[in-house]
PDB file of C-alpha atoms and ligand atoms in Angstrom:
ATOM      1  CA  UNK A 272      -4.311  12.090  -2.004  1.00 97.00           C
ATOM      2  CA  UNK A 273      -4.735   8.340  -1.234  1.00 98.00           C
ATOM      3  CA  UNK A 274      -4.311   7.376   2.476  1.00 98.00           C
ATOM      4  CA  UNK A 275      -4.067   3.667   2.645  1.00 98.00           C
ATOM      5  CA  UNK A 276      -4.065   2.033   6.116  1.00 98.00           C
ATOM      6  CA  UNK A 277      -2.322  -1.778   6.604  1.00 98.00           C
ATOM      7  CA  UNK A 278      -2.807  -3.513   9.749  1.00 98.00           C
ATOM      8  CA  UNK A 279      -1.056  -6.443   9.181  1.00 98.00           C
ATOM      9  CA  UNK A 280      -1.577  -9.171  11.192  1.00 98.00           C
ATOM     10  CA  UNK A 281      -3.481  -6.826  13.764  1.00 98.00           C
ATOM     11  CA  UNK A 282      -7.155  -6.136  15.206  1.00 98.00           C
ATOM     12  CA  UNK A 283     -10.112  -8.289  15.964  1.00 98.00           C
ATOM     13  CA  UNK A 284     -13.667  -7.928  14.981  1.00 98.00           C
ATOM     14  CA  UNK A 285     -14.318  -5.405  17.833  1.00 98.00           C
ATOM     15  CA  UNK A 286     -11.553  -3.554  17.374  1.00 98.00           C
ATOM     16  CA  UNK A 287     -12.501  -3.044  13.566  1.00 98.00           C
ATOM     17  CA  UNK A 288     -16.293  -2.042  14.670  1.00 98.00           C
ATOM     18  CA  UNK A 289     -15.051   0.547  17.491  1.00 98.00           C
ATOM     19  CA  UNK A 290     -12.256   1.680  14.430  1.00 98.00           C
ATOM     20  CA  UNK A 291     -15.274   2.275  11.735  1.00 98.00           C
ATOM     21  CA  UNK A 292     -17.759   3.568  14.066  1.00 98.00           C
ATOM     22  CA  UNK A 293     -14.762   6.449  15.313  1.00 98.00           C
ATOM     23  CA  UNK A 294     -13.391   6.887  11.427  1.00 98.00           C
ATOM     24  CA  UNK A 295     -16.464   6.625   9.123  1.00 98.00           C
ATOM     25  CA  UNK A 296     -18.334   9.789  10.395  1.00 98.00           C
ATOM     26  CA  UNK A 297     -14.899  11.897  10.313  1.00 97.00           C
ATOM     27  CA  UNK A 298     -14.514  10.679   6.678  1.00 98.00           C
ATOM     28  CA  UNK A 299     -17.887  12.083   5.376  1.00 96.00           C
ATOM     29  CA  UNK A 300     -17.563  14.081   2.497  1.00 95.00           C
ATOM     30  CA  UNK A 301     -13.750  14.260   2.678  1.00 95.00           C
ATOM     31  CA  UNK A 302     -11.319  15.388   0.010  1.00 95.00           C
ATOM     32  CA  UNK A 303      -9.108  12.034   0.084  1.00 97.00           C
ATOM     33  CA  UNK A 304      -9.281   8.649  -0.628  1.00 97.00           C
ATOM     34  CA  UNK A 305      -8.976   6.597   2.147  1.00 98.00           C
ATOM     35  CA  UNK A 306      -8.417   2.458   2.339  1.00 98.00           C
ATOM     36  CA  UNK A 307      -8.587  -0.210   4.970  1.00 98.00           C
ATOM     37  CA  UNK A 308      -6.447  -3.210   4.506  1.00 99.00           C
ATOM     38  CA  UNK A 309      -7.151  -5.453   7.525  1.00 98.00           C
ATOM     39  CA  UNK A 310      -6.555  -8.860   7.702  1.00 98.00           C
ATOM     40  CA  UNK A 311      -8.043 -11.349   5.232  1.00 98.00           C
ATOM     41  CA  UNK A 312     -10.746 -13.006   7.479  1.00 98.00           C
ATOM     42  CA  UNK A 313     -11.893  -8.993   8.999  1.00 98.00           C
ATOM     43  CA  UNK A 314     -12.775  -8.520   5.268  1.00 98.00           C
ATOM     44  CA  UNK A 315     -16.374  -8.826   5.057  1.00 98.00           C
ATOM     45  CA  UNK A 316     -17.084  -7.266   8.375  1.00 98.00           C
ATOM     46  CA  UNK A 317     -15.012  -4.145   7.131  1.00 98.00           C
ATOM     47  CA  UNK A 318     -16.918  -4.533   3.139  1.00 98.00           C
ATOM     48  CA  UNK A 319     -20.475  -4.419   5.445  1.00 98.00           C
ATOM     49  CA  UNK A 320     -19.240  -1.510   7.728  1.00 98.00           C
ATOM     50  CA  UNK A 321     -18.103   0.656   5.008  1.00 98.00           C
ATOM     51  CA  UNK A 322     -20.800   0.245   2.173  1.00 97.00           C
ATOM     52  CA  UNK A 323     -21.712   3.316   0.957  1.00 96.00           C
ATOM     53  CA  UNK A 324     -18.848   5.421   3.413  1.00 97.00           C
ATOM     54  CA  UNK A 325     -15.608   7.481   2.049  1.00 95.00           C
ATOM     55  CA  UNK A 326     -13.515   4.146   3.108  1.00 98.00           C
ATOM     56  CA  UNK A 327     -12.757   1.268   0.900  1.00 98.00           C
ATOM     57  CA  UNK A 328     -11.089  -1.767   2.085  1.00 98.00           C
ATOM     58  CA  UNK A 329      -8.196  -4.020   0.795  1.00 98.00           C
ATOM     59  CA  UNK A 330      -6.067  -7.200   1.484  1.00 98.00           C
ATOM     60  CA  UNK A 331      -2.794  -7.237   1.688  1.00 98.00           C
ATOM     61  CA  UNK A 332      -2.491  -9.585  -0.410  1.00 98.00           C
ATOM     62  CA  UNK A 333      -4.124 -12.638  -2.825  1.00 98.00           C
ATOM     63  CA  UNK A 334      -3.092 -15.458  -5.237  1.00 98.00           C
ATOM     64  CA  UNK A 335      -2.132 -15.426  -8.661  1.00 98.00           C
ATOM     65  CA  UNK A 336      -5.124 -17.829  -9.646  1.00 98.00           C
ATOM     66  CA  UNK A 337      -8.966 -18.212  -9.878  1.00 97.00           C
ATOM     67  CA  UNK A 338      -8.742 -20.863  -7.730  1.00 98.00           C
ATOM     68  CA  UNK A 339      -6.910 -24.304  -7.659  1.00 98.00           C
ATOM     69  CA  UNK A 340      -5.362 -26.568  -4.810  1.00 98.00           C
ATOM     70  CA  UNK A 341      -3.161 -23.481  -2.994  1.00 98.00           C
ATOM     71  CA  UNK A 342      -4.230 -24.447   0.555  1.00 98.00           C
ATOM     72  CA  UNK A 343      -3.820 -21.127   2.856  1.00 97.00           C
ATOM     73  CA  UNK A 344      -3.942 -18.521   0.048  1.00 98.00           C
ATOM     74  CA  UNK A 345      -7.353 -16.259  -1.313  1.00 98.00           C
ATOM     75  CA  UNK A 346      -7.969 -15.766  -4.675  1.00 98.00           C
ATOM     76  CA  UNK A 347      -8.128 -12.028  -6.387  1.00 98.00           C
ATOM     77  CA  UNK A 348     -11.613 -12.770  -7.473  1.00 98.00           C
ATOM     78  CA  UNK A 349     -13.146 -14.114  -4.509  1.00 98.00           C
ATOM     79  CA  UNK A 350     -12.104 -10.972  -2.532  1.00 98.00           C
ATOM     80  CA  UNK A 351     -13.464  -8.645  -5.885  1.00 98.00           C
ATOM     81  CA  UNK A 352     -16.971 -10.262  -5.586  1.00 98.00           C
ATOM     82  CA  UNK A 353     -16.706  -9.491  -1.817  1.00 98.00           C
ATOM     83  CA  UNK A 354     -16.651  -5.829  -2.357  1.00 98.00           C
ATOM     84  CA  UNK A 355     -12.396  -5.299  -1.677  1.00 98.00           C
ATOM     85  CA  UNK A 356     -11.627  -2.947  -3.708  1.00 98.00           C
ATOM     86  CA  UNK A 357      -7.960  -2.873  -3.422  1.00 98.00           C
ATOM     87  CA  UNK A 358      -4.812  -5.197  -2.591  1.00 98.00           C
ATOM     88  CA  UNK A 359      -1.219  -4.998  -1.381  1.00 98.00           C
ATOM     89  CA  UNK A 360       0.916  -6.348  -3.167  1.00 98.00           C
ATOM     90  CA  UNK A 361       4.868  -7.487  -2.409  1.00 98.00           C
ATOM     91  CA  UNK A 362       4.960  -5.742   0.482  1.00 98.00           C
ATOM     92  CA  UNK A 363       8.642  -5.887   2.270  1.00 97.00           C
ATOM     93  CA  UNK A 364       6.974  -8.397   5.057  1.00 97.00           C
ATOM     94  CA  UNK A 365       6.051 -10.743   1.902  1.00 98.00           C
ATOM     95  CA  UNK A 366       9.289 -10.532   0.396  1.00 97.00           C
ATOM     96  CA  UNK A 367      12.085 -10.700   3.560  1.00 96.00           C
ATOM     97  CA  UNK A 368       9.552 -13.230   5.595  1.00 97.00           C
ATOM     98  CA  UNK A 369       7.718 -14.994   3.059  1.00 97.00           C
ATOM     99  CA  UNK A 370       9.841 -15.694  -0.156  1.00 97.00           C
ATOM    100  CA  UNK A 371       8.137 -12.800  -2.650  1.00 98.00           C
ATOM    101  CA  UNK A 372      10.274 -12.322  -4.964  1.00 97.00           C
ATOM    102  CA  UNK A 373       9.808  -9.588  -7.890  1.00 96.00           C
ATOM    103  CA  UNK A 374       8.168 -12.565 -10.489  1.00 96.00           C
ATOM    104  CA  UNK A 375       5.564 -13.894  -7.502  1.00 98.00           C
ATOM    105  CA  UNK A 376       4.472 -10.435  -7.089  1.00 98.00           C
ATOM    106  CA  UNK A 377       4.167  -9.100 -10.666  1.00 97.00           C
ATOM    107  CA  UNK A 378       1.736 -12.664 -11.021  1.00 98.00           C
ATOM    108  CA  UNK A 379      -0.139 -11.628  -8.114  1.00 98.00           C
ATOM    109  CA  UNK A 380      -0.595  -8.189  -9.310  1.00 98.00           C
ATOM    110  CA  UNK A 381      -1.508  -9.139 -12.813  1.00 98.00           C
ATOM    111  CA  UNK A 382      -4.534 -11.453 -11.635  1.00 98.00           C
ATOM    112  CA  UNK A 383      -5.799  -8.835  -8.778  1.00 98.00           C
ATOM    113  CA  UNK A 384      -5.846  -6.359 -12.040  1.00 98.00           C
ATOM    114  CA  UNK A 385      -7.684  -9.234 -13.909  1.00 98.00           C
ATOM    115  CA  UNK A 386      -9.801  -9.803 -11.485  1.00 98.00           C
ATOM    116  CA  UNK A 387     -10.888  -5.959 -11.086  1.00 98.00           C
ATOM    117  CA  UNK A 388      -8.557  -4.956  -7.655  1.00 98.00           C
ATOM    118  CA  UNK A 389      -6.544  -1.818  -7.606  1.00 98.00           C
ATOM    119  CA  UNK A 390      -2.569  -2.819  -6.598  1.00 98.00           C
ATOM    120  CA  UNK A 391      -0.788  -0.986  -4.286  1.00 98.00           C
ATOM    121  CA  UNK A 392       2.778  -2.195  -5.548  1.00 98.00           C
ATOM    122  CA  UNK A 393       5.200  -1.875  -3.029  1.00 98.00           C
ATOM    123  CA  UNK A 394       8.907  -1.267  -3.291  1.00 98.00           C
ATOM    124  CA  UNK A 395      11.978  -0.168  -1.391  1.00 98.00           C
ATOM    125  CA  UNK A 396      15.563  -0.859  -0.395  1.00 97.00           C
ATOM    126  CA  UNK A 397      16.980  -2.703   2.569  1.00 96.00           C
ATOM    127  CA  UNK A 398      19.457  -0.772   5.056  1.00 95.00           C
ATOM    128  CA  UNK A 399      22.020  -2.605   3.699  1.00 95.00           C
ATOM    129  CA  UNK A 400      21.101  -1.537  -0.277  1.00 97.00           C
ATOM    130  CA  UNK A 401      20.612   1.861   0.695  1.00 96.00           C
ATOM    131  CA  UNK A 402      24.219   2.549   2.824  1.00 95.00           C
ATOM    132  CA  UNK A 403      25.879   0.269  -0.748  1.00 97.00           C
ATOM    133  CA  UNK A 404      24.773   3.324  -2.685  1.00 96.00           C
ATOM    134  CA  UNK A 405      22.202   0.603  -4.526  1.00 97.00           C
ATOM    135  CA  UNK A 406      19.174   2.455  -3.540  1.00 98.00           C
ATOM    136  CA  UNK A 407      18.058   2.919  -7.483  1.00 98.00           C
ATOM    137  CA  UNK A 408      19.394  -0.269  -8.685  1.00 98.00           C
ATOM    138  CA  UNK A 409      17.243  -1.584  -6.372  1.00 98.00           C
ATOM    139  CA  UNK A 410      14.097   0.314  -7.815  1.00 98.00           C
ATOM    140  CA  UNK A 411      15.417   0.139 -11.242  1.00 97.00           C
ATOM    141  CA  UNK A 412      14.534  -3.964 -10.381  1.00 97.00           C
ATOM    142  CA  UNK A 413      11.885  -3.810  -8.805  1.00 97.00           C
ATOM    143  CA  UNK A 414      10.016  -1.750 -11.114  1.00 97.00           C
ATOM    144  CA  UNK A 415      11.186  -3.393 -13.789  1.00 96.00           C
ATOM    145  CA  UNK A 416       8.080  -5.985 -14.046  1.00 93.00           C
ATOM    146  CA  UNK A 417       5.526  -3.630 -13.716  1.00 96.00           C
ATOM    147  CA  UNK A 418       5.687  -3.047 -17.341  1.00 94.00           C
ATOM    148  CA  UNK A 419       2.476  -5.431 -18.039  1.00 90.00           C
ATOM    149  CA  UNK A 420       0.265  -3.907 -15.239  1.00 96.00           C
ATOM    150  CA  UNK A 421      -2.588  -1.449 -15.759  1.00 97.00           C
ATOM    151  CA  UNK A 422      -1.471   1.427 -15.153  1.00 97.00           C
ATOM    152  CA  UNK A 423      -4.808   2.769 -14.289  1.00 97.00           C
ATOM    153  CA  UNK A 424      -5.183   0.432 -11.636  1.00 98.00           C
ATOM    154  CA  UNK A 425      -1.798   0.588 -10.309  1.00 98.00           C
ATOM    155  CA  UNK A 426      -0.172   2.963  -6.847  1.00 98.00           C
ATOM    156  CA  UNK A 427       3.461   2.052  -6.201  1.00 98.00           C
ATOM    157  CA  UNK A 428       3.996   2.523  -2.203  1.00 98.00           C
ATOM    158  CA  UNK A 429       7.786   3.215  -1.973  1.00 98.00           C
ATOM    159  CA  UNK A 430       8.438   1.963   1.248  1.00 97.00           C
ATOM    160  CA  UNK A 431      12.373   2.000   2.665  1.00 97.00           C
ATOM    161  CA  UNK A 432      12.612  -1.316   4.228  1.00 96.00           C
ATOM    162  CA  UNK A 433      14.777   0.488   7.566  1.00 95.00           C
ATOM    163  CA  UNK A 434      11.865   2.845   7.687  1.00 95.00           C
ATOM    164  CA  UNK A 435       9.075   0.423   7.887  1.00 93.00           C
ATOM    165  CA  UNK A 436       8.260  -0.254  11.603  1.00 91.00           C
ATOM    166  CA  UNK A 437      11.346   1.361  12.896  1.00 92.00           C
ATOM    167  CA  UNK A 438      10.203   4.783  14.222  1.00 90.00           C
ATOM    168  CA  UNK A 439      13.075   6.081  11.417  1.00 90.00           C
ATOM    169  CA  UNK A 440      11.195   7.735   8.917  1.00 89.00           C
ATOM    170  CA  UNK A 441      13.447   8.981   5.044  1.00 91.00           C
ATOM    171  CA  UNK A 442      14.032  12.337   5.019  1.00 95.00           C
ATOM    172  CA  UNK A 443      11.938  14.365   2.542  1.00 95.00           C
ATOM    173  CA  UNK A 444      15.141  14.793   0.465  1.00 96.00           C
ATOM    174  CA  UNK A 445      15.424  10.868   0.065  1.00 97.00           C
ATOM    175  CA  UNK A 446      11.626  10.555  -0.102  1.00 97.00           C
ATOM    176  CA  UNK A 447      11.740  13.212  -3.212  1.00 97.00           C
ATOM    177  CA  UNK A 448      14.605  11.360  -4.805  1.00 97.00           C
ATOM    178  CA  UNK A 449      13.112   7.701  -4.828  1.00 98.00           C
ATOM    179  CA  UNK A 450       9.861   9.128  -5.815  1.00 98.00           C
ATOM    180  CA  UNK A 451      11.178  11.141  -8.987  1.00 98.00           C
ATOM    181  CA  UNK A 452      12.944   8.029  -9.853  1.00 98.00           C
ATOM    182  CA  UNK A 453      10.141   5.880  -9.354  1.00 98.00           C
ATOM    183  CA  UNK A 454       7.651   8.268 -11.598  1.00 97.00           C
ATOM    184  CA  UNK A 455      10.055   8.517 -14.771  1.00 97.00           C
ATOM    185  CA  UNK A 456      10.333   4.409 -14.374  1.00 97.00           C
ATOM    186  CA  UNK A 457       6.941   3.773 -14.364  1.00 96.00           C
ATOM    187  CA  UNK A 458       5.883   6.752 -17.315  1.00 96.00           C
ATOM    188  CA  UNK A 459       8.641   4.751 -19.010  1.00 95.00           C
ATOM    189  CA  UNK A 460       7.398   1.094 -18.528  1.00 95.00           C
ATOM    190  CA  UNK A 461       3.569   2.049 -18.964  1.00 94.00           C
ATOM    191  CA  UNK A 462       3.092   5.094 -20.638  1.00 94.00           C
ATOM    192  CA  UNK A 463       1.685   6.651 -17.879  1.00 95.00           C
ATOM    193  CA  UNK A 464       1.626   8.992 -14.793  1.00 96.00           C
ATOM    194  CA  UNK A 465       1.209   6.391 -11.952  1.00 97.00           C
ATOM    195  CA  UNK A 466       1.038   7.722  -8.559  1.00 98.00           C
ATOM    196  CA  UNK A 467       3.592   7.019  -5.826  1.00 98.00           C
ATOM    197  CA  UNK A 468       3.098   6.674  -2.179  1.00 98.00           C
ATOM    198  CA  UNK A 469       5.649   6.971   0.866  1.00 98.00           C
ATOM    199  CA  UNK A 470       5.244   4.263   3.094  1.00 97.00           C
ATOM    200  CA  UNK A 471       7.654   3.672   6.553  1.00 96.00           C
ATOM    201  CA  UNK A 472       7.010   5.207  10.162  1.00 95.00           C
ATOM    202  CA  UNK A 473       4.256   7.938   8.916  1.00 97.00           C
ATOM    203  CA  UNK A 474       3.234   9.282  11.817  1.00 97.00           C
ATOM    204  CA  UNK A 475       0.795  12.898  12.664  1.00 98.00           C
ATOM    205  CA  UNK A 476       4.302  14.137  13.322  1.00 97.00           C
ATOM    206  CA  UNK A 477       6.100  13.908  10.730  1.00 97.00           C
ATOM    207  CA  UNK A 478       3.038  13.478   7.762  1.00 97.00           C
ATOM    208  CA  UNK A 479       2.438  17.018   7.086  1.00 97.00           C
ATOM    209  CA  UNK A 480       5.985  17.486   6.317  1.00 97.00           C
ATOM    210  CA  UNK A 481       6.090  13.837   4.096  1.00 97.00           C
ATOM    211  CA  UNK A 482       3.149  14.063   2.273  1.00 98.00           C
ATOM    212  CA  UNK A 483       3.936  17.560   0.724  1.00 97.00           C
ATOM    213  CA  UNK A 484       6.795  16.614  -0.697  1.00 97.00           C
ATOM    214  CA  UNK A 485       6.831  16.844  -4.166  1.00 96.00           C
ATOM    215  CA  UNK A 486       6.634  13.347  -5.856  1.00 97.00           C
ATOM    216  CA  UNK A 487       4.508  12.348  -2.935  1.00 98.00           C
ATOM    217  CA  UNK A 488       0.765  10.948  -3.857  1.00 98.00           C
ATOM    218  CA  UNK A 489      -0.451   9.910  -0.312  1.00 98.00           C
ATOM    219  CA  UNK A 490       0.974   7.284   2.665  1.00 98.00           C
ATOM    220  CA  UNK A 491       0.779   3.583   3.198  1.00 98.00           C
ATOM    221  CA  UNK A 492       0.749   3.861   6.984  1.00 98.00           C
ATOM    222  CA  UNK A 493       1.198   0.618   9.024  1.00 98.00           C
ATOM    223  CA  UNK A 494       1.697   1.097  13.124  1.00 97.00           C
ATOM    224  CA  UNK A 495      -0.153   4.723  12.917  1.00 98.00           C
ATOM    225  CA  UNK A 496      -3.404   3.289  11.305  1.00 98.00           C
ATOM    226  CA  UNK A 497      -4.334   0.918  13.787  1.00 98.00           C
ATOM    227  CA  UNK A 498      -5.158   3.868  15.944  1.00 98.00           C
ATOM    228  CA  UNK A 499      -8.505   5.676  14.370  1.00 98.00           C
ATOM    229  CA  UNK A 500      -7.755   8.833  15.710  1.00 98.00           C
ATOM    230  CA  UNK A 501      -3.847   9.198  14.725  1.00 98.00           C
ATOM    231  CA  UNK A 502      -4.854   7.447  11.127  1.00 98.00           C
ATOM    232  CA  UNK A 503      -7.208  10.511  10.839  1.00 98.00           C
ATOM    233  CA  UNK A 504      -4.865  12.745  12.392  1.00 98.00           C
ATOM    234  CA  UNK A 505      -2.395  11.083   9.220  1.00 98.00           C
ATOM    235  CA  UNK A 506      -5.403  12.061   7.050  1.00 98.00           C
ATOM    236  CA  UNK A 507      -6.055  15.792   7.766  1.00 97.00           C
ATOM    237  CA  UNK A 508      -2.475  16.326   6.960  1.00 97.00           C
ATOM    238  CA  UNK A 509      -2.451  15.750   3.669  1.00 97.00           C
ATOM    239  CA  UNK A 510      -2.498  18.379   1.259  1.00 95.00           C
ATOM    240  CA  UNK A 511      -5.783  19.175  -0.266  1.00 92.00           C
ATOM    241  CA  UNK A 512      -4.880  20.285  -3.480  1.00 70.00           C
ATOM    242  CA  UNK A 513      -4.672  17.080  -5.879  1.00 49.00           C
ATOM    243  CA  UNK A 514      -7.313  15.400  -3.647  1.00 45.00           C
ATOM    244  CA  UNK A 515      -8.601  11.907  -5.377  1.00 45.00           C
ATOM    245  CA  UNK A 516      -5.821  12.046  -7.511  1.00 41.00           C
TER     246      UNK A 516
HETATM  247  C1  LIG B 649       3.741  -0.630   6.320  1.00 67.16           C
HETATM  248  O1  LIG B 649       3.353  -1.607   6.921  1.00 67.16           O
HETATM  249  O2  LIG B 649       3.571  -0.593   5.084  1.00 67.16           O
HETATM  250  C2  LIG B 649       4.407   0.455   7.043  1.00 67.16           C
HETATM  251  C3  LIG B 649       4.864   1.474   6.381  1.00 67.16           C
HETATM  252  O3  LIG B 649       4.504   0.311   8.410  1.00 67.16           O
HETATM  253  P1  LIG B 649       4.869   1.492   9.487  1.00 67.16           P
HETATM  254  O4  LIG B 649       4.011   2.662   9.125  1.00 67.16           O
HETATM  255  O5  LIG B 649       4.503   0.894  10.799  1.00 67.16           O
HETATM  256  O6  LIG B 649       6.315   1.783   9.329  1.00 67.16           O
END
């Protein structure tokens, strides 16, 4: 099961060293895969902190070049020779506040793959999409430029859009139904299994009950994983069977 945690555009240097000193230890020898994503300029304190620990870290998200004359952005490669491991990509933040649209983020994703990153692809439907019945449309679209990706170094994080920060978590029955969908797009576009996470409100509470639903390959957990101890509380839910995929 991969457990991926996004702070977005929280935490500070101490915070991260008080987080890793809590989590690392708890995380020895554990049957998941775990990843930080904090943000971009928290990166190499969290590469130094977890060298050699059960907890890789990620951005949440990079350019679709080497380099160039993109003031603001951070290249895929400069954050692989850092020792990141892993980016978010198209998350629903990127695409409502930021202008992602489905072509920026397959670019983005292609050159973190070039570059060496695993993507975590995210996708989901607005309120709005979802009470329209478009729910699958929706994924049918988004998934549909994931064709050219690796699928070996690809996790799709289906992530409701009403779910994401709300406290309004899907229900296991929509959870199972976006998931299914998602796996027979993507063994259709790549060839291959790819696995899916449930992203939106995961909390202790309710992340026994999401993360054994079937379809369900671990959590991208925003609010909850700022906390080290309700992160890991996220963590010992999931099932151990499957463990690191
Ligand atoms: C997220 O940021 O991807 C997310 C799912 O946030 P939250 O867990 O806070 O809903």
């Amino acid at each position: 099961v991969l457990l991926a945690a996004n702070w977005k555009m929280y935490g500070s240097p101490s915070q991260l060293a008080a987080y890793c000193e809590e989590l690392l230890p708890k995380l020895e020898g554990g049957p998941h895969q775990v990843v930080l994503c904090p943000p971009f300029p928290l990166l190499p304190q969290a590469v130094m902190l977890c060298a050699g620990s059960e907890l890789a870290v990620g951005a949440q998200n990079c350019h679709w070049a080497r380099e160039g004359a993109f003031t603001g952005e951070v290249s895929p490669y400069l954050l692989a020779e850092m020792g990141v491991s892993w980016v978010i990509i198209a998350h629903s933040e990127r695409r409502k506040l930021f202008g992602e649209t489905d072509d920026t983020a397959l670019a983005r994703a292609k050159a973190a793959q070039e570059a060496g990153l695993s993507v975590i692809f995210c996708v989901g439907e607005t309120l709005a999409e979802r009470e329209g019945g478009e729910t699958l449309s929706v994924l049918q679209r988004q998934t549909a430029v994931l064709a050219g990706l690796d699928p070996q170094k690809l996790v799709i994080a289906y992530e409701p859009v009403w779910a994401i920060g709300t406290g309004h978590n899907a229900t296991p029955a929509q959870v199972a139904e976006a998931h299914a969908f998602i796996h027979e797009r993507l063994q259709e576009l790549t060839g291959q299994a790819v696995p899916v996470l449930y992203g939106g409100s995961v909390k202790p509470q309710n992340a026994g009950e999401l993360l054994a639903t079937p379809g369900v390959a671990g959590a991208l957990v925003g609010g909850a994983s700022l906390d080290a101890g309700s992160f890991f509380a996220i963590i010992q839910a999931a099932p151990v069977a499957g463990a690191k995929g």
